[in-house]
Short mmCIF file of C-alpha atoms in Angstrom, two decimals:
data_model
loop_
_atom_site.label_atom_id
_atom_site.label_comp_id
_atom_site.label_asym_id
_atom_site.label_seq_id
_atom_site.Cartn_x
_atom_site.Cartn_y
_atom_site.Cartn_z
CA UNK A 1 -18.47 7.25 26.27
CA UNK A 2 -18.38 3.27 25.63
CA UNK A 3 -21.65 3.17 28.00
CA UNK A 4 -23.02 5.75 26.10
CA UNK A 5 -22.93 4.28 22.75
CA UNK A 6 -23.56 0.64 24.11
CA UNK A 7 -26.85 1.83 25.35
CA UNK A 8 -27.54 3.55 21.95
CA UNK A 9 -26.32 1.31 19.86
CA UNK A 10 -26.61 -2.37 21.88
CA UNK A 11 -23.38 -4.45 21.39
CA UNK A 12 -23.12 -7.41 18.48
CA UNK A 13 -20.41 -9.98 18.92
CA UNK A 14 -19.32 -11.29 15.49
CA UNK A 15 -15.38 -13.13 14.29
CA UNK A 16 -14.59 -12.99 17.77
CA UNK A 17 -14.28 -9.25 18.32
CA UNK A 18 -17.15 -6.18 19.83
CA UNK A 19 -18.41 -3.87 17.52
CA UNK A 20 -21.76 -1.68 17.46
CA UNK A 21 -24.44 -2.25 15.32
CA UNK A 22 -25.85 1.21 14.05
CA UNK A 23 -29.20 1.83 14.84
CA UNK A 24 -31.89 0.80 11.95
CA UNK A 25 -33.00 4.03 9.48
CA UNK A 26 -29.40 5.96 10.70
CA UNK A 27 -28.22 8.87 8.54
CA UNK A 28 -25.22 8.63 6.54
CA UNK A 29 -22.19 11.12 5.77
CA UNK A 30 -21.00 11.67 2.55
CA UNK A 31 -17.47 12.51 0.89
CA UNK A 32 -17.35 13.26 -2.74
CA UNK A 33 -14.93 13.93 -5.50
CA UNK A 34 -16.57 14.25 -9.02
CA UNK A 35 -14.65 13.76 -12.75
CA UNK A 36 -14.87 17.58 -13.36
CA UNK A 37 -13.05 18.58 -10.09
CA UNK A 38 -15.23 20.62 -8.66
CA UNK A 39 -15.81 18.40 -5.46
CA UNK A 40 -12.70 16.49 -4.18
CA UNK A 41 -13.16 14.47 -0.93
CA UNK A 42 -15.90 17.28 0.01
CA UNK A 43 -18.51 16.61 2.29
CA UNK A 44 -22.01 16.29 1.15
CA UNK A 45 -25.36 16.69 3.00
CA UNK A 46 -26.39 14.34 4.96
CA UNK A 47 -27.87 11.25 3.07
CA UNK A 48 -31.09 10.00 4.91
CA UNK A 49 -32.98 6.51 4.75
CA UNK A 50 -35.85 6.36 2.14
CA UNK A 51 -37.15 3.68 4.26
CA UNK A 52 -36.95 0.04 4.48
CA UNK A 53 -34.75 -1.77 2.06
CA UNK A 54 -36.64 -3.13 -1.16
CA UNK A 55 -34.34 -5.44 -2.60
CA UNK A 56 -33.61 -4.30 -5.81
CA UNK A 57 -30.89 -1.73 -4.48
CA UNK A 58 -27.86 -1.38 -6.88
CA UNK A 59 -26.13 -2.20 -4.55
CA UNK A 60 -26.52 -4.31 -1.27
CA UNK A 61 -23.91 -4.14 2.20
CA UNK A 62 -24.15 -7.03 4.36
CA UNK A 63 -21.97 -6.12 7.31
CA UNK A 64 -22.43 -9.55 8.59
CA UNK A 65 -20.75 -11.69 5.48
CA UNK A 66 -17.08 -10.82 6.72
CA UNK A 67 -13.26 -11.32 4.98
CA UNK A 68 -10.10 -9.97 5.70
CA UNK A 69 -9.14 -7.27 8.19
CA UNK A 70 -7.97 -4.27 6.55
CA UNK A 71 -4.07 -2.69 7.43
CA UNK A 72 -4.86 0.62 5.56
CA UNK A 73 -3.78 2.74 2.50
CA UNK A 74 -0.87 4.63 1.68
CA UNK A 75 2.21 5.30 -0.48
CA UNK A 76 6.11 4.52 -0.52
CA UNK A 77 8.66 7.15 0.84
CA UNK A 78 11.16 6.83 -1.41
CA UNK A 79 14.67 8.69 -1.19
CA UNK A 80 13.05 11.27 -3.15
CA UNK A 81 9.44 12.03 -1.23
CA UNK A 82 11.92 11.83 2.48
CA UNK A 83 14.18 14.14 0.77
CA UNK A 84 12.05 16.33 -0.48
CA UNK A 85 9.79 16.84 2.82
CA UNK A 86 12.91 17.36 4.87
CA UNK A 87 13.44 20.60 2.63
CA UNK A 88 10.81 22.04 3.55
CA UNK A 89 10.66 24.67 6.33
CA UNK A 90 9.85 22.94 9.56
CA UNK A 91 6.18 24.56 9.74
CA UNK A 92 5.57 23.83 6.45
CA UNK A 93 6.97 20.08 6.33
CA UNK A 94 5.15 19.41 9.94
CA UNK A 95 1.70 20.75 8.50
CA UNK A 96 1.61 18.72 5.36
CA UNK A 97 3.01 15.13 7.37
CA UNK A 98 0.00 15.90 9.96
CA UNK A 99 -2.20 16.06 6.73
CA UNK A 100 -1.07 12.88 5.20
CA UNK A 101 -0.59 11.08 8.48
CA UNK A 102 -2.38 12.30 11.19
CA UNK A 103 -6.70 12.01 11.25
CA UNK A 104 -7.39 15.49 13.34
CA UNK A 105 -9.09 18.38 11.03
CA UNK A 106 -9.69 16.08 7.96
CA UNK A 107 -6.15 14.53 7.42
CA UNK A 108 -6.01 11.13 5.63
CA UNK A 109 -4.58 9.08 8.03
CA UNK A 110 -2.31 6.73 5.53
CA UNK A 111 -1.61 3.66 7.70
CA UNK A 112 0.70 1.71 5.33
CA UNK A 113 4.01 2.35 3.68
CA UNK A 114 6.71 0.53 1.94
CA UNK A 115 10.54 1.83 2.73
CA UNK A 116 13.30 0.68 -0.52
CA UNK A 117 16.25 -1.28 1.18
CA UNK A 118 19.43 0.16 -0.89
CA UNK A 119 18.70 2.61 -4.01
CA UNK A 120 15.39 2.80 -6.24
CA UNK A 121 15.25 4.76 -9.55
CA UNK A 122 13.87 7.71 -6.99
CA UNK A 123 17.64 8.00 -5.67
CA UNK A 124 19.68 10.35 -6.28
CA UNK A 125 22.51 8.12 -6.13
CA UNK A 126 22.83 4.47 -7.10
CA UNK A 127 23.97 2.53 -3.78
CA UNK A 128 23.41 -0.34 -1.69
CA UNK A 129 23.98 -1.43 2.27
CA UNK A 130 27.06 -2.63 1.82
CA UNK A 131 29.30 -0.94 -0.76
CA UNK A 132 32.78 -2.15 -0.46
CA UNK A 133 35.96 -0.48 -1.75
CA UNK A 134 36.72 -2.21 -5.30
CA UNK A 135 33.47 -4.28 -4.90
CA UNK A 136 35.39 -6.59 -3.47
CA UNK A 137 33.31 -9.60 -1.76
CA UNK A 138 31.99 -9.11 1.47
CA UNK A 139 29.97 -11.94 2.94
CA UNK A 140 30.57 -11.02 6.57
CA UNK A 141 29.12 -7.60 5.57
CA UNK A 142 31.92 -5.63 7.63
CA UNK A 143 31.02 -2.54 5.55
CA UNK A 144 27.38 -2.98 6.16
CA UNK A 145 25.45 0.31 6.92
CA UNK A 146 22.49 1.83 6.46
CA UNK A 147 23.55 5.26 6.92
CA UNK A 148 21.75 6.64 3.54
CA UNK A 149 18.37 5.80 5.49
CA UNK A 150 19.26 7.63 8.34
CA UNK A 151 19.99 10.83 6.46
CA UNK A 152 16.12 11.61 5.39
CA UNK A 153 14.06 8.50 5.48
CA UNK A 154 14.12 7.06 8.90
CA UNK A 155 13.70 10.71 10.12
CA UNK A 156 10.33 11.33 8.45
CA UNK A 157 9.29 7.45 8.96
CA UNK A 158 9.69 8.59 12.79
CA UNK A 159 7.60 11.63 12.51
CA UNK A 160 5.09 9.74 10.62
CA UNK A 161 4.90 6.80 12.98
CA UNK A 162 4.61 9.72 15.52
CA UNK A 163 1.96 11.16 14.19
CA UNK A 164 -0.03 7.52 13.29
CA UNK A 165 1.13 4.69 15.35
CA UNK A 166 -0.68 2.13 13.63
CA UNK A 167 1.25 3.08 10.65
CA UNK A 168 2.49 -0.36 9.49
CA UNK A 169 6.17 -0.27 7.51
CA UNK A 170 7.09 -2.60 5.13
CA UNK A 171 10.71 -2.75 3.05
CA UNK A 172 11.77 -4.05 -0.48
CA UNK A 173 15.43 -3.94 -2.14
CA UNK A 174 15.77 -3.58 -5.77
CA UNK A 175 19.34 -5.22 -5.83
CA UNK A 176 21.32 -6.98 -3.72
CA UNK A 177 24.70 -5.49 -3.23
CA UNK A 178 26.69 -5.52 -6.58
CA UNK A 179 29.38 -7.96 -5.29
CA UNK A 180 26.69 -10.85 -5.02
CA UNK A 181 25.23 -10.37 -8.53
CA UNK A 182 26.15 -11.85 -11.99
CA UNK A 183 27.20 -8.62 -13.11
CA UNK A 184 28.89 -7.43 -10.32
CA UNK A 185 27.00 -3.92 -10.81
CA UNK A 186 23.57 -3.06 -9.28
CA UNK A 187 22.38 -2.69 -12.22
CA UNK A 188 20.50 -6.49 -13.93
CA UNK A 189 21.73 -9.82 -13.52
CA UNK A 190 20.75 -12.23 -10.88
CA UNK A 191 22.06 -13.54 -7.11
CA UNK A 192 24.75 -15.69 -6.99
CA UNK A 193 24.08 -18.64 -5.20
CA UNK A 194 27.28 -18.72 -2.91
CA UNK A 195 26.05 -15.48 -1.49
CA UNK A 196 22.38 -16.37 -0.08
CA UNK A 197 23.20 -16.54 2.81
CA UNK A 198 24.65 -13.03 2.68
CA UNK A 199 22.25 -11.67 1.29
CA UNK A 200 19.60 -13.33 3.72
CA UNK A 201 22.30 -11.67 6.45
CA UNK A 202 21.52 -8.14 4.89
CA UNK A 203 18.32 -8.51 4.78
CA UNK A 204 18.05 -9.27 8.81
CA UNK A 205 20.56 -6.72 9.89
CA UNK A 206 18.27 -3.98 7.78
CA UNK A 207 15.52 -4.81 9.83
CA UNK A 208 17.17 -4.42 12.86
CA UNK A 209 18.67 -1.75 11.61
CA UNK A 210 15.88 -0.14 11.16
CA UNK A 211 14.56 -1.30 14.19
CA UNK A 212 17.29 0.18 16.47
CA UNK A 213 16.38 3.66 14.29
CA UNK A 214 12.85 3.21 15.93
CA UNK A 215 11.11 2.15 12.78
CA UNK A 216 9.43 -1.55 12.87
CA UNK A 217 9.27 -3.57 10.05
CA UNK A 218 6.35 -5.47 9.68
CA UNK A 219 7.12 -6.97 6.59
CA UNK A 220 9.46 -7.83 3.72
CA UNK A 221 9.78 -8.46 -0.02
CA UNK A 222 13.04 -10.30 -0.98
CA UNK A 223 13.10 -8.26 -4.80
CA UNK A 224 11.36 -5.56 -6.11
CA UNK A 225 9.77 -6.33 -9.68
CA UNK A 226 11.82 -9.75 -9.84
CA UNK A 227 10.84 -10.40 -13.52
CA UNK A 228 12.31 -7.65 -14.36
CA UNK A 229 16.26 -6.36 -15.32
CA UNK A 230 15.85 -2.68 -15.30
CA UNK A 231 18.94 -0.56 -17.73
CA UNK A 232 19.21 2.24 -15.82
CA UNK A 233 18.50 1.76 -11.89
CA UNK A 234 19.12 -0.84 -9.54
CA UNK A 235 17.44 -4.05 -10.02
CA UNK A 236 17.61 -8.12 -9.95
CA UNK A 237 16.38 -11.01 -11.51
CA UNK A 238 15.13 -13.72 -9.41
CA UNK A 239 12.90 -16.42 -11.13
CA UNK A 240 10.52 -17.97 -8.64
CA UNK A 241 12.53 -21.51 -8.12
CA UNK A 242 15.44 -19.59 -6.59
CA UNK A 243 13.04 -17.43 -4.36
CA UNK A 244 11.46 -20.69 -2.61
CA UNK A 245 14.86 -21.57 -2.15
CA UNK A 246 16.53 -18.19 -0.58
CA UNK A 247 13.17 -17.44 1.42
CA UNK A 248 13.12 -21.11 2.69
CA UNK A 249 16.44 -22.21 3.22
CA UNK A 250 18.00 -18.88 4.09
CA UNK A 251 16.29 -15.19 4.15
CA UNK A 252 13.22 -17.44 6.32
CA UNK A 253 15.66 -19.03 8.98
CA UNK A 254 18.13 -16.21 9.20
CA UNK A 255 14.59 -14.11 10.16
CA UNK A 256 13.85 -16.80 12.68
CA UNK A 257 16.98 -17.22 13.91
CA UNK A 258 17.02 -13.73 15.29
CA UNK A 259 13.64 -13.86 16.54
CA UNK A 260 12.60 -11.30 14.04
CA UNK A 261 8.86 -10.64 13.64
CA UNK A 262 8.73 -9.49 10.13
CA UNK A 263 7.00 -11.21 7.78
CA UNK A 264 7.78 -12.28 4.33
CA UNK A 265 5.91 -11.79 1.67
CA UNK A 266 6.27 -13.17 -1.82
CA UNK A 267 6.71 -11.47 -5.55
CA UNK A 268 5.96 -7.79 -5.01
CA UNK A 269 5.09 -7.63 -9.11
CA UNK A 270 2.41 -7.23 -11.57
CA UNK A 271 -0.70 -9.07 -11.63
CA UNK A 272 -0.54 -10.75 -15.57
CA UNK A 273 1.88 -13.69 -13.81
CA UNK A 274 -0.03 -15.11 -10.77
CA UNK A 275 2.01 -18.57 -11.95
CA UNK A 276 4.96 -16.97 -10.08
CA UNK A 277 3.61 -16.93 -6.89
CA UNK A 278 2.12 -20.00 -6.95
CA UNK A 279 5.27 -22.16 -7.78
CA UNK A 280 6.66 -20.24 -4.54
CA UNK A 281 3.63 -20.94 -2.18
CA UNK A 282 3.80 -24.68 -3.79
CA UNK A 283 7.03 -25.18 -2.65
CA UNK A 284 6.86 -26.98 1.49
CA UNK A 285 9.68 -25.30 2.93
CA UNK A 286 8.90 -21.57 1.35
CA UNK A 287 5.61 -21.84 2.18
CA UNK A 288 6.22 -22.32 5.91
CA UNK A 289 8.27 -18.77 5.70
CA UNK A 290 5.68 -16.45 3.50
CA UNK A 291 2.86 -14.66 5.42
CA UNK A 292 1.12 -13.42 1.81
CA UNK A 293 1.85 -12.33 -1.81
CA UNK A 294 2.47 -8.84 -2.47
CA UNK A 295 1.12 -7.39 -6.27
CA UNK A 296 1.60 -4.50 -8.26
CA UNK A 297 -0.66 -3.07 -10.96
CA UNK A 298 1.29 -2.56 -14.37
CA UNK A 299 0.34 -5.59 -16.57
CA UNK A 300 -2.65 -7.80 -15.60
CA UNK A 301 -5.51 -7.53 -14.11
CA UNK A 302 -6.66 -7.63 -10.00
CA UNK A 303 -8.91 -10.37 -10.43
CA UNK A 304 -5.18 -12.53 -10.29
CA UNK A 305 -5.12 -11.87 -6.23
CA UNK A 306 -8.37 -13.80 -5.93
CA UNK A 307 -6.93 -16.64 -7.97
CA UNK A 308 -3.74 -16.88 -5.49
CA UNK A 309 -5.82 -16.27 -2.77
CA UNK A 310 -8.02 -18.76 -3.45
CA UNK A 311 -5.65 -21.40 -3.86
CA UNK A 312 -3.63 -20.45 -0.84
CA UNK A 313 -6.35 -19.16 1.41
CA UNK A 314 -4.24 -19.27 4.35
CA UNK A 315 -1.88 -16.68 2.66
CA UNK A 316 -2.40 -12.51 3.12
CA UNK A 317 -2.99 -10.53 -0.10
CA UNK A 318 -1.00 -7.19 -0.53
CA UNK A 319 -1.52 -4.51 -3.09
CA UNK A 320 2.07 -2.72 -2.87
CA UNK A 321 3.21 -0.33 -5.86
CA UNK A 322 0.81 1.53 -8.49
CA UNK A 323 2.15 5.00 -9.55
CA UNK A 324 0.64 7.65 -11.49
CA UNK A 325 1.89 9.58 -14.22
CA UNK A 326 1.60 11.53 -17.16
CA UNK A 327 0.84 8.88 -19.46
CA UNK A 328 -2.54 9.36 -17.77
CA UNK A 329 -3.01 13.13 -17.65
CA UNK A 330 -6.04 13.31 -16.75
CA UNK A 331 -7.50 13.64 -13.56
CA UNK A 332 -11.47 12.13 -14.42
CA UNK A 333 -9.40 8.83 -16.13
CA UNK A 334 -6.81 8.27 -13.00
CA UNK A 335 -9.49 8.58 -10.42
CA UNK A 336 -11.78 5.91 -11.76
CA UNK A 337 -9.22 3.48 -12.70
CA UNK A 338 -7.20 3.56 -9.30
CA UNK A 339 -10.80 3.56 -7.48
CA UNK A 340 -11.84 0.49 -9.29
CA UNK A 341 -8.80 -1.45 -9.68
CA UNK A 342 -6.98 -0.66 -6.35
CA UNK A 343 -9.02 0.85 -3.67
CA UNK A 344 -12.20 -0.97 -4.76
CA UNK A 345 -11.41 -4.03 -6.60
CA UNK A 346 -8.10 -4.09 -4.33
CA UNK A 347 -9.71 -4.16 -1.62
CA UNK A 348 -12.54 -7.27 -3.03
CA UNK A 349 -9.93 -8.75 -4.24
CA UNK A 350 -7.90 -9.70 -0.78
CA UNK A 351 -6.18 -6.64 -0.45
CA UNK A 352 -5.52 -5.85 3.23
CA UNK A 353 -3.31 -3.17 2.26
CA UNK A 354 -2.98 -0.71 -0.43
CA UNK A 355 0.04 1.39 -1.37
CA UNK A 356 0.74 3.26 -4.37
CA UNK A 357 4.23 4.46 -5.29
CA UNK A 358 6.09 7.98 -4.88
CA UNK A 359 4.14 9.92 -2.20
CA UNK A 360 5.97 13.33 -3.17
CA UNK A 361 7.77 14.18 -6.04
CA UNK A 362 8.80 17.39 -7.25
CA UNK A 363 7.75 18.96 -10.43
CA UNK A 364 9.80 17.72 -12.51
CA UNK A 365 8.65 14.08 -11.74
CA UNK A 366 11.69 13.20 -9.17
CA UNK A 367 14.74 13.35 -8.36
CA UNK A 368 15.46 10.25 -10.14
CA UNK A 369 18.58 8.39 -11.63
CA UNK A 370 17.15 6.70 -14.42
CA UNK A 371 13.71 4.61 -14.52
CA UNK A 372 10.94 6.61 -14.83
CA UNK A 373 10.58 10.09 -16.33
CA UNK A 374 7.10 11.11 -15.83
CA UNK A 375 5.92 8.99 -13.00
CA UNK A 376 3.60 11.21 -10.48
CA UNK A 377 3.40 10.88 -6.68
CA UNK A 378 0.81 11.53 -3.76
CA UNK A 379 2.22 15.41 -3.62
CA UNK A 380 3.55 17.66 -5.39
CA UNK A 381 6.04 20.06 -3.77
CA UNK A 382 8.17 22.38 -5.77
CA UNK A 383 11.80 22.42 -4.04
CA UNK A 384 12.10 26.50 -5.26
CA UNK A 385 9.12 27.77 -3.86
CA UNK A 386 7.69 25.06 -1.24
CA UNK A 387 4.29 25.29 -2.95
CA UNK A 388 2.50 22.23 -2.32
CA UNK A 389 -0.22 20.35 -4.86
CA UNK A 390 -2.40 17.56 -4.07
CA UNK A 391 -2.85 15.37 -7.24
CA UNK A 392 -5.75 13.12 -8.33
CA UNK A 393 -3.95 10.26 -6.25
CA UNK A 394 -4.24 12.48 -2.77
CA UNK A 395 -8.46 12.06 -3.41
CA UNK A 396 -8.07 8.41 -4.46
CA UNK A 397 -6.33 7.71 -1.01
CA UNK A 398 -7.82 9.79 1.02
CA UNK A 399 -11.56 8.53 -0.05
CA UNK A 400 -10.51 4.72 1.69
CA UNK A 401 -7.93 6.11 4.25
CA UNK A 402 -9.22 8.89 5.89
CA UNK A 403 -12.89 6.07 6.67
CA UNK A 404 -11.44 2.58 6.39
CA UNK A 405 -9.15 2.18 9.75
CA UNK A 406 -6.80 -0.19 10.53
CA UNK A 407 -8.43 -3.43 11.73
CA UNK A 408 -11.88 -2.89 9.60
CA UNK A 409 -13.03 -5.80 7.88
CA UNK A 410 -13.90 -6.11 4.12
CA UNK A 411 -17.58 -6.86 4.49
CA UNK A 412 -19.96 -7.84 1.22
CA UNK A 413 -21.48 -5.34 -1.09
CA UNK A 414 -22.89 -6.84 -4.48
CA UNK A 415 -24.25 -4.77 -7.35
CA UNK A 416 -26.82 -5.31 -9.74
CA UNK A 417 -25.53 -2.53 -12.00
CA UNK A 418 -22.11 -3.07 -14.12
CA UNK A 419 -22.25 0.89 -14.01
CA UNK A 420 -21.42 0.93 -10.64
CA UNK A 421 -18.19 -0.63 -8.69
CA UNK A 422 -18.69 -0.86 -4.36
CA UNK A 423 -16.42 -1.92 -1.72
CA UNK A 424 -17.98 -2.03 1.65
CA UNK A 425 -16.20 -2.03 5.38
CA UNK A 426 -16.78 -2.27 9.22
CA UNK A 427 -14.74 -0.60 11.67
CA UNK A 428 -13.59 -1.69 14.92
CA UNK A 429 -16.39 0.31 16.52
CA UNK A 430 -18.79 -0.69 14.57
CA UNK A 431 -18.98 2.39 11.82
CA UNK A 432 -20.10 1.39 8.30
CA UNK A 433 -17.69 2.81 5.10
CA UNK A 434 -18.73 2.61 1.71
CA UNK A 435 -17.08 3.75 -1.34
CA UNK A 436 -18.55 3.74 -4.64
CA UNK A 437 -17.54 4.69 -8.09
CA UNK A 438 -19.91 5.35 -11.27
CA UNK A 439 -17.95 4.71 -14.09
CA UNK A 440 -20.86 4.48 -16.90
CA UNK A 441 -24.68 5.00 -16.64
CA UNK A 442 -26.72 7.81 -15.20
CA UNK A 443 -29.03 8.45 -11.86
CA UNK A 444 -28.84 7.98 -8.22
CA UNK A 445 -26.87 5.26 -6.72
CA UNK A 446 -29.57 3.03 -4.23
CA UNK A 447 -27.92 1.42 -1.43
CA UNK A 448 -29.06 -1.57 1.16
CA UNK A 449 -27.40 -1.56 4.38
CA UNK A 450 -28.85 -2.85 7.87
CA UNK A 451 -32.24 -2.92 6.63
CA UNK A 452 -32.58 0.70 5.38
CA UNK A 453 -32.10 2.31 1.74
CA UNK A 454 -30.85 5.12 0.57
CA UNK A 455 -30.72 6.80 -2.44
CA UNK A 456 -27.29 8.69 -3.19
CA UNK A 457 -26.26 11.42 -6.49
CA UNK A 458 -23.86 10.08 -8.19
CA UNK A 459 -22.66 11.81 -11.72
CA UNK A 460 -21.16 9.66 -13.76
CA UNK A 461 -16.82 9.24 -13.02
CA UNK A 462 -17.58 10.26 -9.51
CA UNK A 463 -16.20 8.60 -6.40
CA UNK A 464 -18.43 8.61 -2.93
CA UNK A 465 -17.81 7.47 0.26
CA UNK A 466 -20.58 7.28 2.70
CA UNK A 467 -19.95 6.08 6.61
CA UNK A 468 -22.97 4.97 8.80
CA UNK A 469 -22.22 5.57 12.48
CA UNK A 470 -19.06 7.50 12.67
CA UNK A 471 -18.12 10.24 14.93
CA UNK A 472 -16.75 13.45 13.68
CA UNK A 473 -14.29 13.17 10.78
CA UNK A 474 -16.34 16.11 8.18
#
């Protein structure tokens, strides 16, 4: 097969890897979902060249201008979307985990997940890895255990890795045990200072915890969210001063000192403060100890990963918690804005990854102990009658994951219409992706790429992915 498509396609050596250079005037496949629903992630005819690139495309892929290489897309299995796959019948939950995981008959391949060390708001219970009777201190964590993973979490992360194993894990608490903090109570205040290096312990023996379980870790967040004091759900303050020093003087070394390949990756919060971030990557020891900055989508605007980025070029950007909900109902409104501000402008903004929150909820928006009421995941599945429902986030995935694989690079695609957004990609073998959005404006959507154009329908509020030299996959 490899002699077979080197002789159709001739071999191109660029950044140091092999890839195959489509032939000039090649077709391209199309995937579309439009604002009204009546195409999601469907494939389209064929798109053929018009002929020879004119220069006044819209838009314009030049698969030689390189950036970062691309992990993947996916969404976080909280206690919630483990629990509620493991209720379903073993057909049923198989069937839908092949769907979301696996890449044979059209299924979306997701390739990056985040894991919650300890309780989220989508817990049924409020607990951490070490719970001790009284909350009484515990710095040698004797009553460390990470048993609630190993009830429905770890299982499913298993069959997922199983079913993808290029599916890349990475794990974030939203409190340190409640014996370290302030207020002695998972719930707000801060780390105490005498128990860093506990809490740098806890962090290590989760990972190879997790580890022994058969689930790698590639990487870790020290705090969920830490600007924020949540009322109702586990959570922890930690300004970004005291981060440099826990990730440099303690959660860093305790990492190394085990010979622990996870990474660590900084702030794992919105995108209005990018000043947090920074004072952690300014800091000389930190700095030695973070891989990249991990960003969330609630305040702010993406545009603040290229700012870190640029500043700290040697640093990974991550894009790791968006959820929707039913403060945006609507399926036309949710599809744009996720394509253009995570998948798209995620993506050209130094995103190697891209997660959004809950991949399954149930109907009634959890189960949940406090936090929030309405938030939306990946899937629905309704516990009573195992019916399953893809929402608006399923197409919003599934138009990067199920094209973009793991180890594509981010390639350039510039527009000359502020109608249209673009994010283009090659894969490892040498397939072009690209996914476009129409968010205003009317008319066919012209693309450059490798010489050729071609001209592509695109209604307004409709999302398109085309792929140049791919095999299979409709």
């Amino acid at each position: 097969m490899k002699r077979i498509a080197a002789a159709l396609f001739g071999l191109v050596l660029t950044a140091g890897c092999t890839s195959i250079a489509p032939p000039a005037q090649a077709p391209a496949e199309m995937w579309l979902t439009t604002a009204d629903q009546s195409q999601k992630l469907a494939p389209q005819p064929i798109v053929a060249p018009t002929g020879p690139a004119t220069g006044d495309e819209t838009v314009t892929i030049d698969a030689a201008r390189r950036f970062q290489r691309m992990q993947g897309f996916g969404a976080a299995m909280t206690d919630a979307s483990a629990e509620l796959f493991s209720r379903l019948p073993d057909d049923k939950r198989k069937a839908i985990m092949a769907e979301l995981f696996g890449r044979a008959d059209g299924g979306l391949g997701l390739s990056f997940t985040r894991l919650t060390v300890g309780a989220s708001d989508f817990s049924r219970t409020h607990y951490s890895y070490d719970d001790t009777p009284g909350n009484a201190p515990d710095p040698e964590l004797r009553y460390f255990s990470i048993a609630p993973a190993r009830q429905y979490v770890l299982p499913r992360v298993r069959e997922a890795l199983a079913l993808n194993p290029e599916l890349k894990v990475m794990i974030s608490p939203w409190s340190a045990p409640a014996w370290m903090k302030t207020t002695r109570s998972l719930i707000q205040g801060q780390l105490l200072p005498q128990y860093y290096p506990a809490f740098a312990n806890y962090l290590a023996r989760t990972v190879e915890g997790f580890e022994r379980e058969g689930v790698s870790v590639a990487m870790l967040t020290i705090q969920n969210e830490p600007d924020f004091e949540p009322d109702s759900y586990p959570g922890m303050r930690v300004n970004s001063p005291d981060r440099a020093k826990i990730i440099g003087g303690f959660v860093g070394p305790a990492l190394r000192a085990r010979r622990l390949k996870t990474q660590i990756l900084d702030y794992d919060h919105n995108w209005d403060n990018p000043e947090m971030p920074w004072t952690v990557l300014s800091d000389p020891v930190a700095r030695r100890y973070v891989a990249g900055v991990a960003w969330h989508c609630y305040e702010g605007d993406v545009p603040a990963q290229s700012q870190v980025h640029d500043a700290f070029p040697d640093k990974d950007t991550w894009f790791t918690e968006c959820s929707g909900g039913e403060w945006q109902p609507k399926f036309d409104e949710t599809l744009g804005w996720m394509t253009d501000k995570l998948i798209i402008g995620g993506a050209n903004n130094w995103s190697r990854g891209v997660l959004l929150w809950n991949l399954v909820l149930d109907p009634a928006h959890g189960p949940h102990k406090g936090g929030c009421a309405d938030c939306r995941g990946v899937v629905t599945i309704d516990p009573a009658t195992g019916a399953i429902t893809r929402n608006v986030e399923y197409y919003v995935l599934g138009h990067a994951s199920r094209f973009v694989l793991p180890g594509a690079y981010r390639v350039a695609a510039t527009k000359r219409d502020s109608g249209v957004e673009a994010a283009a990609f090659v894969n490892r073998d040498g397939s072009r992706v690209a996914i476009l959005h129409r968010n205003s404006g009317e008319g066919p959507v012209s693309v450059a790429i490798d010489g050729s154009r071609y001209v592509v329908p695109l209604a307004v509020g409709s999302v398109a992915t085309l792929r140049w030299g791919g095999i299979g996959g409709r």
